Coordinates of C-alpha atoms in Angstrom, one line a residue:
Chain A
M1 CA 0.0 0.0 0.0
G2 CA 1.4 3.4 -1.1
L3 CA 1.8 6.2 1.4
H4 CA -1.1 8.2 -0.2
T5 CA -3.5 5.2 0.0
R6 CA -2.4 4.5 3.6
I7 CA -3.2 8.1 4.6
D8 CA -6.4 8.5 2.7
S9 CA -7.7 5.2 4.1
A10 CA -6.8 6.4 7.7
V11 CA -8.7 9.6 7.1
E12 CA -11.7 7.8 5.7
R13 CA -11.8 5.5 8.7
A14 CA -11.6 8.4 11.0
I15 CA -14.5 10.3 9.3
A16 CA -16.6 7.1 9.4
L17 CA -16.3 7.1 13.2
G18 CA -18.0 10.5 13.3
Q19 CA -20.8 9.4 11.0
G20 CA -21.9 6.1 12.6
G21 CA -25.2 5.3 14.2
A22 CA -28.2 7.6 14.1
A23 CA -26.3 10.8 13.3
P24 CA -27.9 13.9 11.8
A25 CA -27.4 13.2 8.0
R26 CA -26.4 16.6 6.7
L27 CA -23.8 17.2 9.4
A28 CA -22.5 13.7 8.8
S29 CA -22.2 14.4 5.1
A30 CA -20.5 17.8 5.8
L31 CA -17.7 16.0 7.7
H32 CA -16.8 14.0 4.7
Y33 CA -17.3 16.9 2.3
A34 CA -14.9 19.0 4.4
C35 CA -12.1 16.5 4.2
T36 CA -12.3 15.5 0.5
P37 CA -11.0 15.5 -2.1
G38 CA -7.8 14.9 -0.2
G39 CA -5.4 16.8 -2.3
A40 CA -1.7 16.4 -1.3
R41 CA -2.4 15.6 2.4
I42 CA 1.0 17.2 3.0
R43 CA 0.9 17.3 6.8
P44 CA 0.0 13.6 7.4
T45 CA 2.4 12.6 4.6
I46 CA 5.2 14.3 6.5
L47 CA 4.0 12.7 9.7
V48 CA 4.0 9.2 8.4
S49 CA 7.3 9.7 6.5
V50 CA 8.9 10.7 9.8
A51 CA 7.3 7.7 11.6
M52 CA 8.7 5.4 8.9
A53 CA 12.1 7.0 9.1
C54 CA 12.0 6.2 12.8
G55 CA 11.0 2.5 12.3
D56 CA 7.2 2.8 12.4
D57 CA 6.9 0.1 15.0
R58 CA 3.2 1.1 15.8
P59 CA 1.7 1.7 12.4
G60 CA -1.8 1.9 13.8
L61 CA -0.8 4.7 16.1
A62 CA 1.0 6.6 13.2
D63 CA -2.2 6.1 11.1
A64 CA -4.3 7.6 13.9
A65 CA -1.9 10.5 14.3
A66 CA -1.9 11.2 10.6
A67 CA -5.7 11.1 10.4
A68 CA -6.0 13.3 13.5
L69 CA -3.7 15.9 12.1
E70 CA -5.5 16.0 8.8
L71 CA -8.9 16.3 10.5
I72 CA -7.6 19.3 12.5
H73 CA -6.2 20.9 9.3
C74 CA -9.6 20.4 7.5
A75 CA -11.5 21.8 10.5
S76 CA -9.3 24.9 10.4
L77 CA -10.0 25.4 6.7
V78 CA -13.8 25.1 7.3
H79 CA -13.7 27.7 10.0
D80 CA -11.2 30.0 8.2
D81 CA -13.5 30.0 5.2
L82 CA -16.5 31.3 7.2
P83 CA -17.9 34.8 6.3
C84 CA -16.5 36.3 9.5
F85 CA -13.0 35.3 8.4
D86 CA -12.0 34.9 4.7
D87 CA -15.6 34.6 3.4
A88 CA -14.2 32.1 0.8
E89 CA -16.6 30.8 -1.8
I90 CA -14.3 28.1 -3.1
R91 CA -12.0 25.6 -1.4
R92 CA -10.3 22.7 -3.2
G93 CA -12.1 23.6 -6.4
K94 CA -15.6 23.2 -4.9
P95 CA -17.9 25.4 -2.8
A96 CA -16.7 26.0 0.8
V97 CA -18.6 24.1 3.4
H98 CA -20.7 27.0 4.6
R99 CA -21.8 27.6 0.9
A100 CA -22.5 24.0 0.2
Y101 CA -24.3 23.3 3.5
S102 CA -24.9 26.4 5.8
Q103 CA -23.0 28.5 8.3
P104 CA -24.3 26.6 11.3
L105 CA -23.3 23.3 9.7
A106 CA -19.8 24.7 8.9
V107 CA -19.3 25.8 12.5
L108 CA -20.5 22.3 13.7
A109 CA -18.5 20.4 11.1
G110 CA -15.3 22.2 12.2
D111 CA -16.1 21.6 15.9
S112 CA -16.9 17.9 15.2
L113 CA -13.7 17.4 13.3
I114 CA -11.6 18.9 16.1
I115 CA -13.2 16.6 18.6
L116 CA -12.9 13.6 16.3
A117 CA -9.2 14.2 16.0
F118 CA -8.7 13.7 19.7
D119 CA -11.1 10.8 19.8
V120 CA -9.1 9.0 17.1
L121 CA -5.9 9.3 19.1
A122 CA -7.6 8.1 22.3
R123 CA -9.1 5.1 20.4
A124 CA -5.6 4.1 19.2
A125 CA -4.1 4.3 22.7
H126 CA -4.4 0.7 23.7
A127 CA -1.2 -0.3 22.0
A128 CA 0.9 2.4 23.7
P129 CA -1.1 4.7 26.1
E130 CA 1.9 6.9 27.0
R131 CA 2.7 7.6 23.4
A132 CA -1.0 8.4 22.7
I133 CA -1.2 10.8 25.6
E134 CA 1.9 12.6 24.3
L135 CA 0.4 12.7 20.8
I136 CA -2.7 14.3 22.2
R137 CA -0.6 16.9 24.0
L138 CA 1.4 17.7 20.9
L139 CA -1.7 18.0 18.8
A140 CA -3.4 20.3 21.4
R141 CA -0.3 22.4 21.7
Q142 CA 0.0 23.1 18.0
T143 CA -3.8 23.5 17.5
G144 CA -5.1 25.6 20.3
M145 CA -4.1 28.5 22.5
P146 CA -1.6 30.0 23.3
H147 CA 0.7 28.7 20.6
G148 CA -1.3 26.7 18.0
I149 CA -3.2 27.6 14.8
C150 CA -6.1 29.2 16.8
A151 CA -3.5 31.6 18.3
G152 CA -2.2 32.2 14.8
Q153 CA -5.7 33.3 13.6
G154 CA -6.1 35.2 16.9
W155 CA -3.2 37.4 16.0
E156 CA -5.2 38.8 13.1
S157 CA -7.5 40.4 15.7
E158 CA -4.6 42.3 17.4
D159 CA -3.6 45.9 16.7
K160 CA 0.0 45.0 17.1
I161 CA 1.0 41.6 15.6
D162 CA 4.0 39.7 16.8
L163 CA 5.0 38.5 13.3
G164 CA 7.3 35.7 14.4
A165 CA 4.6 34.2 16.7
Y166 CA 2.0 34.8 14.1
H167 CA 3.7 32.8 11.3
R168 CA 5.0 30.1 13.7
S169 CA 1.4 29.6 15.0
K170 CA -0.6 30.1 11.8
T171 CA 1.4 28.1 9.3
G172 CA 4.3 26.5 11.3
A173 CA 2.3 24.8 14.0
L174 CA 0.8 21.9 12.1
F175 CA 4.1 21.1 10.4
I176 CA 5.8 21.0 13.8
A177 CA 2.9 18.7 14.9
A178 CA 3.6 16.6 11.8
T179 CA 7.3 15.9 12.5
Q180 CA 6.9 15.6 16.3
M181 CA 3.9 13.4 16.2
G182 CA 5.5 11.1 13.5
A183 CA 8.5 10.7 15.8
V184 CA 6.4 10.1 18.9
A185 CA 4.1 7.6 17.2
A186 CA 7.3 5.5 16.4
G187 CA 8.5 5.8 20.0
Q188 CA 11.1 8.6 19.6
E189 CA 11.4 11.9 21.5
A190 CA 9.5 14.8 20.1
E191 CA 12.0 17.6 20.8
P192 CA 14.7 16.9 18.2
W193 CA 12.1 17.0 15.5
Y194 CA 10.8 20.5 16.2
E195 CA 13.2 22.3 13.9
L196 CA 12.4 20.2 10.8
G197 CA 8.7 20.9 11.3
A198 CA 9.3 24.6 11.9
R199 CA 11.5 25.0 8.8
I200 CA 9.1 23.1 6.6
G201 CA 6.4 25.4 7.9
E202 CA 8.4 28.5 7.0
A203 CA 9.1 27.1 3.5
F204 CA 5.4 26.4 3.1
Q205 CA 4.5 29.9 4.1
V206 CA 6.9 31.5 1.6
A207 CA 5.7 29.1 -1.1
D208 CA 2.1 29.9 -0.3
D209 CA 2.9 33.6 -0.5
L210 CA 4.5 33.1 -3.9
R211 CA 1.5 31.1 -5.1
D212 CA -1.0 33.6 -3.8
A213 CA 0.9 36.4 -5.6
L214 CA 1.6 34.6 -8.9
C215 CA -1.1 31.9 -9.5
S216 CA -4.7 32.2 -10.8
Q217 CA -7.8 31.0 -8.8
E218 CA -8.0 28.0 -11.2
E219 CA -4.5 26.9 -10.3
L220 CA -5.0 27.4 -6.6
G221 CA -8.5 25.9 -6.3
K222 CA -9.3 29.0 -4.1
P223 CA -9.3 32.8 -4.6
A224 CA -5.9 34.3 -5.5
G225 CA -4.4 37.6 -4.3
Q226 CA -6.0 37.3 -0.8
D227 CA -3.0 38.5 1.1
D228 CA -2.9 41.8 -0.9
L229 CA -6.7 42.1 -0.6
H230 CA -6.7 41.6 3.2
G231 CA -3.4 43.6 3.7
R232 CA -1.7 40.5 5.3
P233 CA 2.1 40.4 5.7
N234 CA 3.6 38.4 2.8
A235 CA 7.1 37.3 1.8
V236 CA 6.6 38.6 -1.8
S237 CA 5.7 42.1 -0.7
L238 CA 8.6 42.1 1.7
L239 CA 11.4 40.5 -0.4
G240 CA 10.1 40.6 -4.0
V241 CA 9.6 37.4 -6.0
D242 CA 13.3 36.6 -6.5
G243 CA 14.1 37.3 -2.9
A244 CA 11.2 35.1 -1.8
V245 CA 12.5 32.3 -4.1
K246 CA 16.0 32.6 -2.6
R247 CA 14.6 32.5 0.9
L248 CA 12.6 29.4 0.1
K249 CA 15.7 27.6 -1.0
D250 CA 17.7 28.6 2.1
I251 CA 14.9 27.4 4.4
L252 CA 14.7 24.0 2.7
G253 CA 18.5 23.6 2.9
G254 CA 18.2 24.3 6.6
A255 CA 15.3 21.8 6.9
I256 CA 17.3 19.0 5.4
A257 CA 20.3 19.8 7.6
S258 CA 18.1 19.7 10.7
I259 CA 16.9 16.1 10.2
P260 CA 17.9 14.1 13.3
S261 CA 20.0 11.0 12.9
C262 CA 17.6 8.0 12.3
P263 CA 17.5 4.9 10.1
G264 CA 15.5 6.6 7.3
E265 CA 17.4 9.9 7.3
A266 CA 18.4 9.9 3.6
Q267 CA 15.0 8.9 2.4
L268 CA 13.4 11.7 4.5
A269 CA 15.8 14.3 3.0
Q270 CA 14.6 13.1 -0.5
M271 CA 11.0 13.5 0.6
V272 CA 11.7 17.1 1.7
T273 CA 13.3 17.9 -1.7
A274 CA 10.5 16.3 -3.6
Y275 CA 8.0 18.2 -1.5
A276 CA 9.9 21.5 -2.1
D277 CA 9.7 20.9 -5.9
R278 CA 6.0 20.3 -5.5
L279 CA 5.5 23.4 -3.5
T280 CA 7.2 25.7 -6.0
P281 CA 4.7 27.3 -8.4
A282 CA 5.2 26.7 -12.1
A283 CA 5.4 30.4 -12.6
V284 CA 8.4 30.5 -10.3
K285 CA 10.1 27.5 -11.9
A286 CA 9.7 29.2 -15.4
R287 CA 11.4 32.3 -13.9
V288 CA 14.5 30.8 -12.3
Chain B
M1 CA -12.2 23.8 50.3
G2 CA -15.8 23.7 49.3
L3 CA -17.0 22.0 46.1
H4 CA -17.7 25.3 44.4
T5 CA -14.2 26.7 45.1
R6 CA -12.6 23.5 44.1
I7 CA -14.3 23.6 40.7
D8 CA -13.8 27.3 40.0
S9 CA -10.2 26.9 40.9
A10 CA -9.8 24.0 38.5
V11 CA -11.5 25.9 35.7
E12 CA -9.3 29.0 36.4
R13 CA -6.1 26.9 36.2
A14 CA -7.3 25.3 33.0
I15 CA -8.0 28.7 31.3
A16 CA -4.6 30.0 32.5
L17 CA -2.9 27.2 30.5
G18 CA -4.5 28.6 27.3
Q19 CA -3.4 32.1 28.1
G20 CA 0.3 31.5 28.9
G21 CA 3.3 32.8 27.0
A22 CA 3.1 35.2 24.1
A23 CA -0.5 34.6 23.3
P24 CA -2.7 37.1 21.3
A25 CA -4.2 39.2 24.1
R26 CA -7.7 39.6 22.9
L27 CA -8.3 35.9 22.2
A28 CA -6.6 35.1 25.6
S29 CA -9.0 37.5 27.3
A30 CA -12.0 36.0 25.4
L31 CA -11.2 32.6 26.8
H32 CA -11.6 33.9 30.3
Y33 CA -14.6 36.0 29.5
A34 CA -16.4 33.0 27.9
C35 CA -16.1 30.9 31.1
T36 CA -16.9 33.6 33.7
P37 CA -18.9 34.4 35.8
G38 CA -19.2 30.7 36.6
G39 CA -22.8 30.5 37.6
A40 CA -23.9 27.2 39.0
R41 CA -21.2 25.1 37.2
I42 CA -23.8 22.3 37.3
R43 CA -22.0 19.8 35.1
P44 CA -18.7 19.8 36.8
T45 CA -20.4 19.8 40.2
I46 CA -22.2 16.6 39.3
L47 CA -18.9 15.2 38.0
V48 CA -17.0 15.9 41.2
S49 CA -19.9 14.8 43.4
V50 CA -19.9 11.4 41.6
A51 CA -16.1 11.1 41.9
M52 CA -16.4 11.9 45.7
A53 CA -19.2 9.3 46.1
C54 CA -16.8 6.8 44.5
G55 CA -13.9 7.6 46.8
D56 CA -12.1 10.3 44.8
D57 CA -8.8 8.6 45.0
R58 CA -7.3 10.7 42.2
P59 CA -8.6 14.2 43.0
G60 CA -6.2 15.8 40.4
L61 CA -7.8 13.8 37.7
A62 CA -11.3 14.6 38.9
D63 CA -10.4 18.3 38.9
A64 CA -9.1 18.0 35.3
A65 CA -12.2 16.2 34.2
A66 CA -14.4 18.8 35.8
A67 CA -12.5 21.7 34.2
A68 CA -12.5 19.9 30.8
L69 CA -16.2 19.4 30.9
E70 CA -16.9 23.0 31.9
L71 CA -14.7 24.3 29.1
I72 CA -16.6 22.2 26.6
H73 CA -19.9 23.5 27.9
C74 CA -18.7 27.1 27.7
A75 CA -17.4 26.6 24.2
S76 CA -20.8 25.2 23.1
L77 CA -22.5 28.3 24.6
V78 CA -20.1 30.7 22.7
H79 CA -20.7 28.9 19.4
D80 CA -24.5 28.5 20.0
D81 CA -24.8 32.3 20.6
L82 CA -23.2 33.1 17.2
P83 CA -25.5 35.0 14.7
C84 CA -25.8 32.0 12.5
F85 CA -27.3 30.0 15.4
D86 CA -29.3 31.8 18.2
D87 CA -27.9 35.3 17.5
A88 CA -27.9 35.9 21.3
E89 CA -27.0 39.3 22.6
I90 CA -26.8 38.3 26.2
R91 CA -25.3 35.3 28.1
R92 CA -25.0 35.1 31.9
G93 CA -26.2 38.7 32.2
K94 CA -23.4 40.2 30.0
P95 CA -22.9 40.6 26.2
A96 CA -22.3 37.3 24.4
V97 CA -18.6 36.7 23.3
H98 CA -19.2 37.7 19.7
R99 CA -20.8 41.0 20.9
A100 CA -18.1 41.8 23.4
Y101 CA -15.2 40.8 21.1
S102 CA -16.1 39.8 17.5
Q103 CA -17.4 36.9 15.6
P104 CA -13.9 35.7 14.5
L105 CA -12.8 35.8 18.2
A106 CA -16.0 33.9 19.3
V107 CA -15.3 31.2 16.7
L108 CA -11.7 30.9 17.8
A109 CA -12.5 31.1 21.5
G110 CA -14.9 28.2 21.1
D111 CA -12.3 26.2 19.2
S112 CA -9.6 27.0 21.7
L113 CA -11.7 25.9 24.6
I114 CA -12.6 22.6 23.0
I115 CA -8.9 21.9 22.4
L116 CA -7.9 23.0 25.8
A117 CA -10.4 20.6 27.3
F118 CA -8.6 17.6 25.8
D119 CA -5.2 19.1 26.6
V120 CA -6.2 19.5 30.3
L121 CA -7.1 15.8 30.5
A122 CA -3.9 14.7 28.7
R123 CA -1.8 16.9 31.1
A124 CA -3.4 15.1 34.1
A125 CA -2.7 11.6 32.7
H126 CA 0.6 10.9 34.4
A127 CA -1.2 9.6 37.6
A128 CA -3.4 7.2 35.7
P129 CA -2.9 7.1 31.9
E130 CA -5.7 4.5 31.3
R131 CA -8.2 6.5 33.2
A132 CA -7.2 9.7 31.3
I133 CA -7.6 7.9 28.0
E134 CA -11.1 6.8 28.9
L135 CA -12.0 10.3 30.1
I136 CA -10.9 11.7 26.8
R137 CA -13.0 9.1 24.9
L138 CA -16.1 9.8 27.1
L139 CA -15.7 13.5 26.6
A140 CA -15.3 13.2 22.9
R141 CA -18.3 10.8 22.6
Q142 CA -20.6 13.2 24.4
T143 CA -19.3 16.3 22.7
G144 CA -18.8 15.5 19.0
M145 CA -20.4 13.5 16.3
P146 CA -22.3 11.2 16.0
H147 CA -23.8 11.3 19.5
G148 CA -22.6 14.4 21.3
I149 CA -23.8 18.0 21.6
C150 CA -22.5 18.8 18.1
A151 CA -24.9 16.1 16.8
G152 CA -27.6 17.6 18.9
Q153 CA -27.2 21.0 17.3
G154 CA -26.8 19.3 13.9
W155 CA -30.3 17.8 14.3
E156 CA -31.7 21.4 14.0
S157 CA -30.5 21.4 10.4
E158 CA -32.5 18.3 9.5
D159 CA -36.0 18.3 7.9
K160 CA -37.0 15.3 10.0
I161 CA -35.8 15.4 13.6
D162 CA -35.2 12.2 15.6
L163 CA -36.6 13.8 18.8
G164 CA -35.1 11.2 21.2
A165 CA -31.7 11.5 19.6
Y166 CA -32.0 15.3 19.5
H167 CA -32.7 15.7 23.3
R168 CA -30.2 13.0 24.3
S169 CA -27.5 14.7 22.3
K170 CA -28.3 18.3 22.8
T171 CA -29.0 18.4 26.6
G172 CA -28.4 14.9 27.9
A173 CA -24.9 14.4 26.5
L174 CA -22.9 16.5 28.9
F175 CA -24.8 15.2 31.9
I176 CA -24.0 11.7 30.9
A177 CA -20.4 12.8 30.5
A178 CA -20.6 14.3 34.0
T179 CA -21.7 11.2 35.8
Q180 CA -19.5 8.8 33.7
M181 CA -16.4 10.9 33.9
G182 CA -16.8 11.4 37.6
A183 CA -16.9 7.6 38.1
V184 CA -14.0 6.9 35.8
A185 CA -11.8 9.6 37.4
A186 CA -12.3 7.7 40.6
G187 CA -11.4 4.4 39.1
Q188 CA -15.0 3.0 38.6
E189 CA -16.7 1.7 35.4
A190 CA -18.5 4.3 33.3
E191 CA -21.5 2.2 32.1
P192 CA -23.5 1.9 35.4
W193 CA -23.4 5.7 35.6
Y194 CA -25.0 6.3 32.2
E195 CA -28.6 6.3 33.4
L196 CA -28.2 8.8 36.2
G197 CA -26.6 11.3 33.7
A198 CA -29.3 10.7 31.1
R199 CA -32.1 11.3 33.7
I200 CA -30.5 14.4 35.1
G201 CA -30.2 15.6 31.5
E202 CA -33.9 15.0 30.8
A203 CA -34.8 16.8 34.1
F204 CA -32.6 19.7 33.1
Q205 CA -34.3 19.8 29.7
V206 CA -37.8 19.9 31.2
A207 CA -36.8 22.5 33.8
D208 CA -35.1 24.6 31.1
D209 CA -38.3 24.4 29.0
L210 CA -40.3 25.6 32.1
R211 CA -37.9 28.5 32.7
D212 CA -37.9 29.5 29.0
A213 CA -41.7 29.6 29.1
L214 CA -42.2 31.2 32.5
C215 CA -39.2 33.4 33.4
S216 CA -38.2 36.9 32.3
Q217 CA -34.9 37.7 30.5
E218 CA -33.7 39.2 33.8
E219 CA -34.2 36.0 35.8
L220 CA -32.6 33.9 33.0
G221 CA -29.6 36.1 32.2
K222 CA -30.5 35.4 28.5
P223 CA -33.5 36.1 26.2
A224 CA -36.7 34.3 27.3
G225 CA -39.3 32.6 25.1
Q226 CA -36.6 31.4 22.6
D227 CA -38.3 28.0 22.0
D228 CA -41.6 29.5 20.9
L229 CA -39.7 32.0 18.8
H230 CA -37.7 29.4 17.0
G231 CA -40.5 26.8 16.9
R232 CA -38.4 24.3 18.9
P233 CA -40.0 21.3 20.5
N234 CA -40.7 22.0 24.2
A235 CA -42.1 20.1 27.2
V236 CA -44.4 23.0 28.1
S237 CA -46.0 23.2 24.7
L238 CA -46.4 19.4 24.6
L239 CA -47.6 18.7 28.2
G240 CA -48.7 22.1 29.6
V241 CA -47.1 23.6 32.7
D242 CA -48.6 21.2 35.2
G243 CA -47.8 18.2 33.0
A244 CA -44.2 19.4 32.6
V245 CA -43.9 19.8 36.4
K246 CA -45.2 16.3 37.0
R247 CA -42.8 15.0 34.4
L248 CA -39.9 16.7 36.1
K249 CA -40.7 15.1 39.4
D250 CA -41.0 11.6 37.8
I251 CA -37.7 11.9 36.1
L252 CA -35.9 13.0 39.3
G253 CA -37.4 10.1 41.2
G254 CA -36.0 7.8 38.5
A255 CA -32.6 9.5 38.6
I256 CA -32.3 8.9 42.4
A257 CA -33.4 5.3 42.0
S258 CA -30.7 4.7 39.3
I259 CA -27.7 5.7 41.4
P260 CA -25.3 2.7 41.5
S261 CA -24.3 1.3 44.8
C262 CA -21.3 3.2 46.1
P263 CA -19.9 4.6 49.4
G264 CA -21.5 8.0 48.9
E265 CA -24.8 6.9 47.5
A266 CA -27.0 8.6 50.1
Q267 CA -25.1 11.9 49.8
L268 CA -25.4 11.8 46.1
A269 CA -29.2 11.3 46.3
Q270 CA -29.3 14.4 48.5
M271 CA -27.3 16.3 45.9
V272 CA -29.8 15.4 43.1
T273 CA -32.7 16.5 45.3
A274 CA -31.1 19.8 46.1
Y275 CA -30.2 20.3 42.5
A276 CA -33.8 19.6 41.5
D277 CA -35.0 22.3 43.9
R278 CA -32.5 24.7 42.4
L279 CA -33.6 23.9 38.9
T280 CA -37.3 24.5 39.5
P281 CA -38.3 28.1 38.6
A282 CA -39.8 30.2 41.4
A283 CA -42.9 30.7 39.2
V284 CA -43.5 26.9 39.2
K285 CA -42.9 26.6 43.0
A286 CA -45.5 29.3 43.6
R287 CA -47.9 27.3 41.4
V288 CA -47.6 23.8 43.0

């Protein structure tokens, strides 16, 4: 089974847990809608790649961690798309959840996916309760307040933004969760894997800024030019396109250098490189 | 330390965990605002009362469970008050979170409180990891989909409502969580405590229907007559005031009869009776 199939199947199993029994049908349907089509599933792919690089001795726990992380990511997209935030019409090439269903169901779908993420980890705990508890703590830390993606969004309501904290929370947090949870699912310490996650997160932010500035809505599957529109800080406006591309390369070099010593170290470096290539917009590749 | 002080202090400690470090200040403030003033803290009071009736051999875990449950309850109030749901101006006698802060901060405060609830349980796990895992599973079950309070709200978006599932999820779920989590925090089985929670939940629903129909906004600390206004099913419209009062008494009798055998059984029965008295609106007491 390929990595992509493994992850998609873990996510599908997780969603099915939230749909069982006599559930209200529209909300049950919204849970699935919010998480599909899967797209790249970048965060869980990094998570499982790290787990595999560390030996992956509890694959069921790594699967649960990957699914939990993706559910949290999808929940954050559903809530970020709400009219009171980005008011996005389109996500992944189809109507955003609040457009396809309703605002109440979008709020509830996000809430339900967050709760399901923690439930999935607790259900997988029997094999290794201590690891599961640490996975829950890592996921909570990178998702909620004071340091997770909720905090990242929260910074947008402040008059004075702490830009470092803002980016680390808003984009970096779930990548840090990805590398640390992958390591912990496979029985390793979380701390040495922080830097890899943080650097991949920075790279993703710069690549996202480049795509937002250079790509069309069709290429993105969501509205383009949003950073300019909302006056959000952006690497392209700060450094220019060429400066942002150089910064992206530097960060990825640092990411690879930061990989802790482990059995699958070389393969993991390859994954980061392949992932960097995938991140880079065609318009940038044509330019350099 | 009295029960009320014990619970308020556990809730305050939990909120402080979400506010630490370099958090965005307004969201950090919204977390506290959403959970105070505490009011009766009925659900965590039931939880700790059950834990004490079962011996309370891990008070730190019972405290964490009580705080987690109250955070989830407060999160649900914040999201339910949003314009796309009840559009409530007032909660607990002061402006609802989205009025006092903003809609984005209300969405994020709710999300952050949900996440914090699971984090608080995971942080308390060291003393008894298996119990903590079960507490997380019980809380997730009664909060999310397919059976928890999210499902309860989700039923309001269906054309055909399963009324039993609706009430069990919308009001009953967190009372079931209260009795079951109290028992599990003290090392007992969850299952025998289901019925007590379910019956207290039913009683609460009927009492709430009576208050909604008979009390003023000032007495409630929130708008009155909401069920009529939104055409929601209500015990008073189904049974009349006297019928609803009789039903309330029957349910509470059943609740007391259902208490599992445990060292603090008699005290717990007293607590349910006192709680029933507190639940009954003055307008009803004057009437019977």
